């Protein structure tokens, strides 16, 4: 870069002028970007629109952008609040559905996984980032190598393990494999813990703090932002998980939302499926995540720049 | 750690004093500063290590073991050597599953990478607005199952909005999930929609590492947007792109959820991707040993692909220096 002082000024001016100008190119670029935003949002809108429609009216209002015969019926139906006769009249199957139970199960599983995983992984990340011990790098490398293993490879033996432990159809069976650690979580937190300045910890050492107090009183409080981000990411991925809970939770009482939705879809009649009901179910599964995202999403968005690659 | 030895008087509890005394002693054996945190480290990594051993290491070993047995859930696992692998080589459905998965990955990754690159460059040139980035990331956070159902409904042959739109502009309606020609491209594009914003943000983060002066210098030299994209952005983005590709390709091979809730492998075998085939073998037909052999094969394929990609794209070297 051989830019001397005078050209640097010209550069600034040139770039400034370039930025302000409303070239056709920039307008076209904005149009394309906004198009992508619309393409991203439209399916969500269509889900909401359908969830508030009457299934029977959908076929006659195919292109209307507003709900076809606006009703809360589909939402009530999947929450088990609609009488069978009314449900059939609106195009539902009349089968009783209980998304409250699924919602509760998803909440139990996701919260359990998140709390345990974040605690275990922050402990481990502390040992990898702030303690000096023989074999540290080797163990860390082994942890990270697990990222390369396709999940299905360990999923089969893990299923046998759960079966042998008698944990099929239990919350614990769904949660256990991801409760202790995922390589990503350890890696993610270690990155942050490495960045904490040595001086702060040394001040604590001078005050006579042992490892536990240095961890709980110094490192943890300084890392609330990354820990909240990680908790959020963990919660979302546990909430969205499908294959593992599908294997473990054959019984209704422990099924999660994703599994329940899959079953709802497979049981809906081929002729005249209950689209409004399905979209209402999908909406219920998506809303908690969207709410969390609206509340704390900024952290997730910014973390993608930081962690580089998940 | 020299601070410990320098200020012994400020200690308040006995434990640290002992540690301080130990620190003042000449180190036992040379090159052993690694020693003193060992016990604490063991306690700190204990919970995660238990999880790592029980749910990653041991299952991985068992996975290899099952792949050379005839394990069928009931009864014992008897060693049968490489029979499963021999069966795999002659299994038409296995090759079909690989081929179908490959078609999915090529379409998914091809479209997704180009679209994500376009979005990332547009954002770099136009705006860093967090709302736009937030909206683009949203689909990635929504469950595969939910995304699959939304598109399954929108792509319905009779009353789905996509086909209504196609007919409005004079094109014939398609059974997107129901035809053996369209089903894989459809599923691939659905997941492209889910992942494009996320991939764009990864690339966008990579773009931030390219010095702004390069573009300014290029602008002075009269290079247009297109030229600076191909001469500056793309070459300097190579290491980031390589990593993004490895991660997204590996992820793309894991396609399961969308297939499971929409086509269930059909029509006939058109969408019986490798994950779904393994799932059926293991949990519907209980051919656990054989299914394990397939997971080993998949593992090796993915490891080889990742290695080839990293080598080809020289991911560990940057042209920025």
Coordinates of C-alpha atoms in Angstrom, one line a residue:
Chain A
X1 CA 0.0 0.0 0.0
X2 CA 1.9 3.0 -1.2
X3 CA -0.5 5.8 -0.6
X4 CA 1.2 9.0 0.5
X5 CA -0.5 11.9 2.2
X6 CA -1.8 13.9 -0.7
X7 CA -3.4 11.0 -2.6
X8 CA -5.0 9.9 0.7
X9 CA -6.9 13.1 0.9
X10 CA -8.1 12.6 -2.7
X11 CA -9.1 9.1 -1.8
X12 CA -11.3 10.3 1.1
X13 CA -12.9 12.8 -1.2
X14 CA -13.4 10.3 -4.0
X15 CA -14.9 7.8 -1.6
X16 CA -17.1 10.3 0.0
X17 CA -18.5 11.5 -3.3
X18 CA -18.9 7.9 -4.4
X19 CA -21.0 7.2 -1.3
X20 CA -23.3 10.1 -1.7
X21 CA -24.0 9.6 -5.4
X22 CA -27.2 7.9 -6.2
X23 CA -26.0 5.8 -9.1
X24 CA -28.3 3.4 -10.9
X25 CA -26.0 0.6 -9.7
X26 CA -26.6 1.4 -6.1
X27 CA -30.3 1.6 -6.6
X28 CA -30.3 -1.8 -8.3
X29 CA -28.1 -3.2 -5.5
X30 CA -30.7 -1.9 -2.9
X31 CA -33.5 -3.5 -4.9
X32 CA -31.8 -6.9 -4.9
X33 CA -31.0 -6.7 -1.2
X34 CA -34.6 -5.7 -0.3
X35 CA -35.8 -8.6 -2.5
X36 CA -33.8 -11.0 -0.4
X37 CA -35.3 -9.6 2.7
X38 CA -38.8 -10.0 1.3
X39 CA -38.0 -13.6 0.2
X40 CA -36.8 -14.3 3.7
X41 CA -39.8 -12.8 5.4
X42 CA -42.6 -13.9 3.1
X43 CA -42.8 -17.6 4.2
X44 CA -43.2 -16.4 7.8
X45 CA -46.0 -14.1 6.8
X46 CA -47.6 -16.9 4.9
X47 CA -47.4 -19.2 7.9
X48 CA -49.1 -16.6 10.1
X49 CA -51.7 -15.8 7.4
X50 CA -52.6 -19.5 7.1
X51 CA -52.6 -20.1 10.8
X52 CA -55.4 -17.5 11.2
X53 CA -57.4 -18.9 8.3
X54 CA -60.2 -21.4 8.1
X55 CA -58.9 -24.6 6.4
X56 CA -62.1 -25.0 4.4
X57 CA -61.8 -21.6 2.9
X58 CA -58.2 -21.8 1.9
X59 CA -58.9 -23.5 -1.4
X60 CA -61.3 -20.7 -2.5
X61 CA -59.0 -17.8 -1.3
X62 CA -55.8 -19.1 -2.8
X63 CA -54.2 -15.8 -3.7
X64 CA -55.6 -13.5 -1.1
X65 CA -52.9 -12.0 1.0
X66 CA -55.1 -11.8 4.0
X67 CA -56.3 -14.8 6.1
X68 CA -59.1 -16.7 4.4
X69 CA -62.1 -16.3 6.7
X70 CA -60.1 -15.0 9.7
X71 CA -60.5 -17.2 12.7
X72 CA -58.6 -18.3 15.9
X73 CA -60.0 -21.7 15.3
X74 CA -56.8 -23.4 14.1
X75 CA -54.8 -22.0 17.0
X76 CA -57.5 -23.2 19.5
X77 CA -57.6 -26.5 17.7
X78 CA -53.9 -27.4 18.1
X79 CA -54.0 -26.2 21.7
X80 CA -56.8 -28.6 22.4
X81 CA -59.3 -25.8 23.1
X82 CA -61.8 -26.5 20.2
X83 CA -64.6 -28.9 20.3
X84 CA -64.4 -31.8 17.8
X85 CA -67.6 -30.8 15.9
X86 CA -66.4 -27.2 15.4
X87 CA -62.9 -28.5 14.5
X88 CA -64.4 -30.8 11.7
X89 CA -66.6 -28.0 10.5
X90 CA -63.5 -25.8 10.0
X91 CA -61.6 -28.6 8.2
X92 CA -59.7 -30.1 11.1
X93 CA -59.5 -33.8 11.6
X94 CA -61.4 -33.7 14.9
X95 CA -58.6 -35.5 16.6
X96 CA -57.7 -33.9 19.9
X97 CA -54.3 -32.3 19.9
X98 CA -52.4 -30.9 22.8
X99 CA -49.6 -28.6 21.8
X100 CA -49.5 -27.3 25.4
X101 CA -48.0 -30.6 26.4
X102 CA -45.5 -30.5 23.5
X103 CA -44.6 -26.9 24.4
X104 CA -44.0 -27.9 28.0
X105 CA -41.8 -30.9 27.0
X106 CA -39.8 -28.7 24.6
X107 CA -39.3 -26.2 27.4
X108 CA -38.1 -28.8 29.9
X109 CA -35.7 -30.5 27.5
X110 CA -34.2 -27.2 26.1
X111 CA -33.9 -25.6 29.5
X112 CA -32.3 -28.7 31.0
X113 CA -29.8 -29.1 28.1
X114 CA -28.9 -25.4 28.1
X115 CA -28.3 -25.0 31.9
X116 CA -26.2 -28.1 32.3
X117 CA -24.3 -27.7 29.0
X118 CA -23.4 -24.1 29.7
X119 CA -22.3 -24.8 33.3
X120 CA -20.1 -27.9 32.3
X121 CA -18.7 -26.1 29.2
X122 CA -17.7 -22.9 31.1
X123 CA -15.9 -25.0 33.7
X124 CA -14.0 -26.9 31.0
X125 CA -13.3 -23.7 29.0
X126 CA -11.8 -22.1 32.2
X127 CA -9.4 -25.1 32.5
X128 CA -8.5 -24.8 28.9
X129 CA -8.1 -21.0 28.8
X130 CA -6.8 -20.0 32.3
X131 CA -5.1 -23.0 33.9
X132 CA -1.7 -24.5 33.0
X133 CA -1.5 -28.2 33.0
X134 CA 0.3 -31.0 31.1
X135 CA -1.7 -32.3 28.2
X136 CA -4.0 -29.3 28.0
X137 CA -3.6 -28.8 24.3
X138 CA -3.9 -32.5 23.5
X139 CA -7.2 -32.8 25.4
X140 CA -8.5 -29.6 23.9
X141 CA -7.6 -30.9 20.4
X142 CA -9.4 -34.2 21.2
X143 CA -12.5 -32.2 22.2
X144 CA -12.4 -30.2 19.0
X145 CA -11.8 -33.3 16.8
X146 CA -15.3 -34.4 17.8
X147 CA -16.6 -31.6 15.7
X148 CA -15.6 -33.7 12.6
X149 CA -17.7 -36.7 13.6
X150 CA -21.1 -36.7 11.8
X151 CA -23.8 -36.8 14.6
X152 CA -25.4 -39.9 13.2
X153 CA -22.2 -41.9 13.8
X154 CA -22.5 -41.5 17.5
X155 CA -26.3 -41.4 17.5
X156 CA -26.7 -45.1 16.8
X157 CA -24.5 -46.4 19.7
X158 CA -25.9 -43.7 21.9
X159 CA -29.4 -45.0 21.2
X160 CA -28.3 -48.5 22.3
X161 CA -26.8 -47.0 25.4
X162 CA -30.1 -45.2 26.3
X163 CA -32.0 -48.4 25.6
X164 CA -29.7 -50.4 27.9
X165 CA -30.0 -47.8 30.6
X166 CA -33.8 -47.9 30.3
X167 CA -33.9 -44.2 29.4
X168 CA -36.1 -44.5 26.2
X169 CA -39.1 -42.3 26.5
X170 CA -37.6 -40.2 29.3
X171 CA -36.6 -36.6 29.3
X172 CA -33.2 -37.6 30.7
X173 CA -32.7 -39.9 27.6
X174 CA -33.4 -36.9 25.3
X175 CA -31.2 -34.6 27.2
X176 CA -28.2 -36.7 28.3
X177 CA -26.0 -36.7 25.2
X178 CA -25.9 -33.0 24.9
X179 CA -26.1 -32.1 28.6
X180 CA -22.4 -32.2 29.4
X181 CA -20.6 -30.7 26.4
X182 CA -20.6 -30.0 22.8
X183 CA -17.2 -29.2 21.2
X184 CA -18.6 -26.0 19.9
X185 CA -19.6 -24.7 23.3
X186 CA -16.2 -25.4 24.8
X187 CA -14.4 -23.8 21.9
X188 CA -16.7 -20.8 21.9
X189 CA -16.2 -20.0 25.7
X190 CA -12.5 -20.7 25.6
X191 CA -12.1 -18.0 23.0
X192 CA -13.7 -15.5 25.3
X193 CA -11.9 -16.6 28.5
X194 CA -8.6 -16.4 26.7
X195 CA -9.3 -12.7 26.0
X196 CA -9.6 -11.7 29.7
X197 CA -6.6 -9.8 30.8
X198 CA -4.2 -11.6 33.1
X199 CA -3.9 -8.6 35.4
X200 CA -7.5 -8.8 36.6
X201 CA -7.0 -12.4 37.6
X202 CA -3.7 -11.7 39.2
X203 CA -5.3 -9.1 41.4
X204 CA -7.7 -11.8 42.6
X205 CA -4.7 -14.1 43.2
X206 CA -3.1 -11.5 45.4
X207 CA -6.3 -11.2 47.3
X208 CA -5.9 -14.9 48.0
X209 CA -8.6 -16.2 45.7
X210 CA -8.4 -19.9 44.7
X211 CA -9.3 -21.3 41.3
X212 CA -12.9 -21.6 42.2
X213 CA -13.3 -18.0 43.3
X214 CA -11.2 -16.8 40.4
X215 CA -13.6 -18.6 38.1
X216 CA -16.9 -17.7 39.8
X217 CA -16.0 -14.1 40.9
X218 CA -13.8 -12.9 38.2
X219 CA -14.0 -14.8 34.9
X220 CA -17.7 -15.6 34.9
X221 CA -19.0 -12.1 35.8
X222 CA -16.7 -10.7 33.1
X223 CA -18.1 -13.1 30.5
X224 CA -21.9 -12.7 31.0
X225 CA -22.3 -11.5 27.4
X226 CA -20.7 -14.5 25.7
X227 CA -22.4 -16.9 28.2
X228 CA -25.8 -15.5 27.4
X229 CA -25.1 -15.8 23.7
X230 CA -24.0 -19.4 24.1
X231 CA -27.0 -20.2 26.2
X232 CA -29.3 -18.7 23.6
X233 CA -27.6 -20.7 20.8
X234 CA -27.8 -23.9 22.9
X235 CA -31.4 -23.4 23.7
X236 CA -32.3 -22.8 20.1
X237 CA -30.5 -25.8 18.8
X238 CA -32.1 -28.0 21.6
X239 CA -35.5 -26.6 20.8
X240 CA -35.1 -27.3 17.0
X241 CA -33.5 -30.7 17.4
X242 CA -35.6 -33.4 15.6
X243 CA -33.8 -36.7 14.9
X244 CA -32.6 -37.6 18.4
X245 CA -35.9 -36.8 20.2
X246 CA -37.7 -38.7 17.4
X247 CA -35.6 -41.8 18.3
X248 CA -35.9 -41.5 22.1
X249 CA -39.5 -40.1 22.5
X250 CA -41.9 -42.6 21.0
X251 CA -44.3 -41.9 23.9
X252 CA -46.5 -38.8 23.7
X253 CA -45.8 -37.7 27.2
X254 CA -42.2 -36.8 26.5
X255 CA -42.4 -35.8 22.8
X256 CA -41.1 -32.3 21.9
X257 CA -42.7 -29.8 19.6
X258 CA -40.7 -30.8 16.5
X259 CA -41.5 -34.5 16.9
X260 CA -45.2 -33.7 17.6
X261 CA -45.3 -31.5 14.5
X262 CA -43.8 -34.3 12.4
X263 CA -46.4 -36.7 13.6
X264 CA -49.2 -34.2 13.1
X265 CA -48.0 -33.8 9.5
X266 CA -47.8 -37.6 8.9
X267 CA -51.3 -38.2 10.3
X268 CA -53.1 -35.4 8.5
X269 CA -55.3 -36.9 5.8
X270 CA -53.9 -36.9 2.3
X271 CA -57.2 -35.5 0.9
X272 CA -57.8 -32.1 2.3
X273 CA -55.0 -31.7 4.9
X274 CA -55.6 -29.4 7.8
X275 CA -53.3 -26.7 6.6
X276 CA -54.5 -24.0 9.0
X277 CA -53.9 -26.4 11.9
X278 CA -50.5 -27.4 10.6
X279 CA -49.4 -23.8 10.2
X280 CA -50.9 -23.0 13.7
X281 CA -48.7 -25.8 15.1
X282 CA -45.7 -24.5 13.2
X283 CA -46.4 -21.0 14.5
X284 CA -46.5 -22.2 18.1
X285 CA -43.2 -24.0 17.6
X286 CA -41.6 -20.9 16.1
X287 CA -43.0 -18.1 18.3
X288 CA -40.9 -18.8 21.4
X289 CA -37.7 -18.7 19.3
X290 CA -38.8 -15.6 17.5
X291 CA -39.6 -13.9 20.8
X292 CA -36.2 -14.8 22.3
X293 CA -34.6 -13.6 19.1
X294 CA -36.3 -10.2 19.2
X295 CA -35.3 -9.9 22.9
X296 CA -31.6 -11.0 22.6
X297 CA -31.0 -11.5 18.9
X298 CA -28.4 -8.7 18.7
X299 CA -25.9 -10.8 20.6
X300 CA -26.4 -13.7 18.2
X301 CA -26.0 -11.6 15.1
X302 CA -22.8 -10.0 16.5
X303 CA -21.4 -13.3 17.7
X304 CA -21.3 -14.6 14.2
X305 CA -18.7 -12.1 13.4
X306 CA -16.7 -13.0 16.5
X307 CA -16.7 -16.7 16.6
X308 CA -16.1 -16.7 12.9
X309 CA -17.5 -20.1 12.2
X310 CA -19.8 -22.3 14.1
Chain B
X1 CA 2.5 -16.3 38.1
X2 CA 5.4 -14.4 39.7
X3 CA 2.9 -12.2 41.5
X4 CA 2.3 -15.0 44.0
X5 CA 5.9 -15.1 45.1
X6 CA 6.2 -11.3 45.4
X7 CA 3.4 -10.6 47.8
X8 CA 3.1 -13.3 50.3
X9 CA 2.2 -10.9 53.1
X10 CA -1.1 -10.0 51.6
X11 CA -2.4 -13.6 51.7
X12 CA -5.5 -14.0 53.8
X13 CA -6.1 -17.7 53.9
X14 CA -3.7 -20.5 54.6
X15 CA -4.1 -22.4 51.4
X16 CA -2.7 -19.7 49.3
X17 CA 0.2 -19.3 51.7
X18 CA 1.1 -22.9 51.1
X19 CA 0.9 -22.3 47.4
X20 CA 3.1 -19.3 47.8
X21 CA 5.6 -21.3 49.7
X22 CA 5.6 -23.9 47.0
X23 CA 6.0 -21.3 44.4
X24 CA 9.0 -19.9 46.1
X25 CA 10.7 -23.3 46.2
X26 CA 12.9 -24.0 43.2
X27 CA 10.8 -25.9 40.6
X28 CA 10.9 -29.6 40.9
X29 CA 12.3 -31.0 37.7
X30 CA 12.9 -28.5 34.9
X31 CA 10.1 -27.4 32.6
X32 CA 7.4 -28.2 35.1
X33 CA 5.4 -25.0 35.4
X34 CA 2.5 -27.0 33.9
X35 CA 2.3 -28.9 37.1
X36 CA 0.7 -26.7 39.7
X37 CA -2.8 -26.3 38.2
X38 CA -3.2 -30.0 37.4
X39 CA -5.5 -30.9 40.2
X40 CA -7.8 -27.9 39.8
X41 CA -7.8 -28.5 36.0
X42 CA -8.9 -32.1 36.5
X43 CA -11.9 -30.9 38.6
X44 CA -12.9 -28.2 36.1
X45 CA -12.8 -30.5 33.1
X46 CA -14.4 -33.4 34.8
X47 CA -18.0 -32.9 33.9
X48 CA -17.3 -32.1 30.3
X49 CA -14.9 -35.0 30.0
X50 CA -17.4 -37.5 31.4
X51 CA -19.8 -36.3 28.7
X52 CA -17.1 -36.4 26.1
X53 CA -16.0 -39.9 27.0
X54 CA -19.5 -41.4 27.4
X55 CA -21.3 -39.8 24.5
X56 CA -18.5 -39.1 22.0
X57 CA -15.5 -41.3 22.4
X58 CA -17.0 -44.6 23.5
X59 CA -19.9 -44.4 21.1
X60 CA -17.4 -43.7 18.3
X61 CA -15.5 -46.8 19.2
X62 CA -18.7 -48.8 19.5
X63 CA -19.8 -47.5 16.1
X64 CA -16.7 -49.0 14.5
X65 CA -17.3 -52.2 16.4
X66 CA -21.0 -52.5 15.4
X67 CA -20.0 -52.0 11.8
X68 CA -18.1 -55.3 11.7
X69 CA -20.9 -57.2 13.5
X70 CA -24.4 -58.5 12.6
X71 CA -26.0 -56.7 15.6
X72 CA -29.8 -56.4 15.2
X73 CA -30.8 -54.9 18.6
X74 CA -32.0 -58.3 20.0
X75 CA -29.4 -60.8 20.7
X76 CA -25.7 -60.4 20.6
X77 CA -23.4 -58.7 18.2
X78 CA -21.3 -61.3 16.5
X79 CA -18.1 -60.4 14.6
X80 CA -18.6 -60.9 10.9
X81 CA -15.5 -59.2 9.6
X82 CA -16.0 -57.0 6.6
X83 CA -19.3 -58.6 5.4
X84 CA -21.3 -55.4 6.0
X85 CA -18.9 -53.4 3.9
X86 CA -19.0 -56.1 1.2
X87 CA -22.8 -55.9 1.3
X88 CA -22.6 -52.1 1.1
X89 CA -20.6 -52.2 -2.2
X90 CA -23.3 -54.3 -3.8
X91 CA -26.2 -52.4 -2.3
X92 CA -28.1 -50.5 -5.0
X93 CA -30.0 -48.4 -2.4
X94 CA -26.8 -47.3 -0.8
X95 CA -25.4 -46.0 -4.1
X96 CA -28.7 -44.4 -4.8
X97 CA -28.7 -42.7 -1.4
X98 CA -25.2 -41.4 -2.0
X99 CA -26.1 -40.1 -5.4
X100 CA -29.3 -38.5 -4.2
X101 CA -27.4 -36.9 -1.3
X102 CA -24.8 -35.7 -3.7
X103 CA -27.4 -34.1 -6.0
X104 CA -28.9 -32.4 -2.9
X105 CA -25.5 -31.1 -1.7
X106 CA -24.4 -29.8 -5.1
X107 CA -27.6 -27.8 -5.6
X108 CA -27.9 -26.7 -2.0
X109 CA -24.3 -25.6 -1.7
X110 CA -24.0 -24.2 -5.2
X111 CA -27.0 -21.9 -4.9
X112 CA -26.4 -21.1 -1.3
X113 CA -22.8 -20.0 -1.6
X114 CA -23.5 -17.8 -4.6
X115 CA -26.5 -16.2 -3.1
X116 CA -24.8 -15.7 0.3
X117 CA -21.8 -14.2 -1.5
X118 CA -24.1 -11.8 -3.3
X119 CA -25.9 -10.8 -0.1
X120 CA -22.6 -10.4 1.8
X121 CA -21.1 -8.1 -0.8
X122 CA -24.3 -6.1 -1.1
X123 CA -24.3 -5.6 2.7
X124 CA -20.6 -4.7 2.6
X125 CA -21.2 -2.0 0.0
X126 CA -24.6 -0.7 1.2
X127 CA -25.3 -1.2 4.8
X128 CA -24.4 -2.9 8.1
X129 CA -27.9 -2.3 9.4
X130 CA -28.6 -4.8 12.2
X131 CA -32.2 -5.2 11.3
X132 CA -31.4 -6.4 7.8
X133 CA -28.8 -8.7 9.2
X134 CA -31.2 -9.9 11.8
X135 CA -34.0 -10.6 9.3
X136 CA -31.6 -12.5 7.0
X137 CA -30.4 -14.7 9.9
X138 CA -33.9 -15.5 11.2
X139 CA -34.7 -18.6 9.1
X140 CA -31.5 -20.3 10.3
X141 CA -32.9 -20.1 13.9
X142 CA -36.2 -21.7 13.1
X143 CA -36.5 -25.5 13.3
X144 CA -36.0 -27.5 10.1
X145 CA -39.3 -29.2 10.8
X146 CA -41.2 -25.8 10.9
X147 CA -39.4 -24.6 7.8
X148 CA -40.1 -27.8 5.9
X149 CA -43.8 -27.6 6.8
X150 CA -44.1 -24.0 5.7
X151 CA -42.6 -24.7 2.3
X152 CA -44.5 -28.0 2.0
X153 CA -47.7 -25.9 2.3
X154 CA -46.5 -23.1 0.0
X155 CA -45.5 -25.6 -2.7
X156 CA -48.7 -27.6 -2.5
X157 CA -49.7 -28.6 -6.0
X158 CA -53.3 -27.4 -5.9
X159 CA -53.6 -24.4 -3.6
X160 CA -50.0 -23.6 -2.6
X161 CA -49.1 -20.0 -3.2
X162 CA -46.0 -20.9 -5.3
X163 CA -48.1 -22.8 -7.8
X164 CA -50.8 -20.1 -7.8
X165 CA -48.0 -17.6 -8.6
X166 CA -46.6 -19.9 -11.4
X167 CA -50.0 -20.2 -13.0
X168 CA -50.6 -16.5 -12.8
X169 CA -47.6 -15.9 -15.0
X170 CA -48.6 -18.8 -17.3
X171 CA -46.4 -21.6 -16.1
X172 CA -47.7 -25.0 -15.3
X173 CA -48.1 -26.0 -11.6
X174 CA -45.7 -28.6 -10.3
X175 CA -45.9 -31.2 -7.6
X176 CA -42.7 -29.9 -6.1
X177 CA -42.4 -32.4 -3.3
X178 CA -44.2 -35.2 -5.1
X179 CA -42.3 -35.5 -8.4
X180 CA -39.1 -37.5 -8.5
X181 CA -37.5 -34.8 -10.7
X182 CA -38.4 -31.8 -8.6
X183 CA -38.3 -33.2 -5.0
X184 CA -34.5 -33.0 -4.4
X185 CA -34.0 -29.6 -6.0
X186 CA -37.0 -28.4 -4.0
X187 CA -35.7 -29.7 -0.7
X188 CA -32.2 -28.3 -1.6
X189 CA -33.7 -24.9 -2.2
X190 CA -35.8 -24.9 0.9
X191 CA -32.7 -25.4 2.9
X192 CA -30.8 -22.9 0.8
X193 CA -33.5 -20.4 2.0
X194 CA -32.9 -21.4 5.6
X195 CA -29.1 -21.1 5.4
X196 CA -28.4 -18.3 3.0
X197 CA -28.6 -15.5 5.5
X198 CA -26.4 -17.4 8.0
X199 CA -23.8 -18.2 5.4
X200 CA -24.0 -14.5 4.2
X201 CA -23.2 -13.3 7.7
X202 CA -20.2 -15.7 7.9
X203 CA -18.9 -14.4 4.6
X204 CA -19.7 -10.8 5.7
X205 CA -17.6 -11.3 8.8
X206 CA -14.8 -12.5 6.5
X207 CA -15.2 -9.4 4.3
X208 CA -14.5 -7.2 7.2
X209 CA -10.9 -8.5 7.3
X210 CA -10.2 -7.1 3.8
X211 CA -8.5 -3.6 4.2
X212 CA -10.7 -0.8 2.9
X213 CA -7.7 0.9 1.4
X214 CA -7.5 -1.7 -1.3
X215 CA -10.9 -0.8 -2.6
X216 CA -10.0 2.9 -2.4
X217 CA -6.8 2.4 -4.3
X218 CA -8.7 0.3 -6.9
X219 CA -11.3 3.1 -7.2
X220 CA -8.6 5.6 -7.9
X221 CA -7.1 3.4 -10.5
X222 CA -10.5 3.4 -12.1
X223 CA -11.6 -0.1 -11.3
X224 CA -15.4 -0.6 -11.1
X225 CA -17.4 -2.6 -8.6
X226 CA -17.3 -5.7 -10.7
X227 CA -13.6 -5.6 -11.3
X228 CA -12.8 -5.0 -7.7
X229 CA -15.0 -7.9 -6.7
X230 CA -13.2 -10.3 -8.9
X231 CA -9.7 -8.9 -8.4
X232 CA -9.8 -8.0 -4.7
X233 CA -12.8 -9.5 -2.8
X234 CA -12.9 -13.0 -4.2
X235 CA -9.1 -13.8 -4.0
X236 CA -8.7 -12.3 -0.5
X237 CA -11.8 -14.1 0.7
X238 CA -10.5 -17.5 -0.3
X239 CA -9.5 -18.7 3.2
X240 CA -12.8 -17.7 4.7
X241 CA -14.7 -19.2 1.8
X242 CA -12.8 -22.4 2.2
X243 CA -13.8 -22.8 5.8
X244 CA -17.4 -21.7 5.1
X245 CA -17.5 -24.4 2.4
X246 CA -16.1 -27.1 4.6
X247 CA -18.6 -26.3 7.3
X248 CA -21.6 -26.0 5.0
X249 CA -20.8 -29.0 2.9
X250 CA -20.4 -31.2 6.0
X251 CA -23.7 -29.8 7.3
X252 CA -25.4 -30.3 4.0
X253 CA -24.7 -34.0 3.9
X254 CA -26.6 -34.3 7.2
X255 CA -29.9 -33.6 5.5
X256 CA -32.6 -35.5 7.3
X257 CA -35.3 -33.4 9.0
X258 CA -36.8 -31.9 5.8
X259 CA -37.0 -35.3 4.1
X260 CA -38.4 -37.0 7.2
X261 CA -41.4 -34.6 7.5
X262 CA -42.2 -34.0 3.8
X263 CA -41.3 -36.9 1.4
X264 CA -40.1 -39.7 3.7
X265 CA -37.7 -40.8 1.1
X266 CA -40.2 -40.9 -1.7
X267 CA -41.4 -40.8 -4.4
X268 CA -40.0 -44.3 -4.6
X269 CA -36.3 -43.6 -3.8
X270 CA -36.0 -40.1 -5.1
X271 CA -35.3 -38.4 -1.8
X272 CA -33.9 -41.4 0.2
X273 CA -30.8 -39.5 1.3
X274 CA -28.0 -41.2 3.1
X275 CA -29.1 -40.1 6.6
X276 CA -32.7 -41.2 5.9
X277 CA -31.5 -44.5 4.6
X278 CA -29.3 -45.2 7.6
X279 CA -32.2 -44.1 9.9
X280 CA -34.6 -46.6 8.2
X281 CA -32.0 -49.4 8.2
X282 CA -31.3 -49.0 11.9
X283 CA -34.7 -48.1 13.4
X284 CA -37.3 -49.5 11.0
X285 CA -35.5 -52.7 9.9
X286 CA -33.1 -53.1 12.9
X287 CA -30.1 -53.8 10.7
X288 CA -28.0 -52.1 13.2
X289 CA -24.6 -53.5 12.3
X290 CA -25.1 -52.8 8.6
X291 CA -26.4 -49.2 9.4
X292 CA -23.3 -48.7 11.4
X293 CA -21.1 -49.7 8.5
X294 CA -22.9 -47.0 6.5
X295 CA -22.2 -44.4 9.1
X296 CA -18.5 -45.3 9.1
X297 CA -18.5 -44.9 5.3
X298 CA -20.2 -41.5 5.6
X299 CA -17.7 -40.4 8.2
X300 CA -14.8 -41.3 5.9
X301 CA -16.4 -39.6 2.9
X302 CA -16.9 -36.4 4.9
X303 CA -13.4 -36.4 6.4
X304 CA -11.9 -36.9 2.9
X305 CA -14.1 -34.2 1.4
X306 CA -13.1 -31.7 4.1
X307 CA -9.4 -32.5 3.6
X308 CA -9.6 -32.2 -0.2
X309 CA -11.5 -28.9 0.1
X310 CA -9.0 -27.4 2.6
X311 CA -6.0 -28.5 0.4
X312 CA -7.5 -27.3 -2.9
X313 CA -8.4 -23.9 -1.5
X314 CA -5.2 -23.6 0.6
X315 CA -7.3 -22.5 3.5
X316 CA -4.4 -22.1 5.8
X317 CA -2.6 -19.5 3.7
X318 CA -3.8 -15.9 3.4
X319 CA -2.8 -13.6 0.5
X320 CA -3.1 -10.6 2.8
X321 CA 0.5 -10.7 4.1

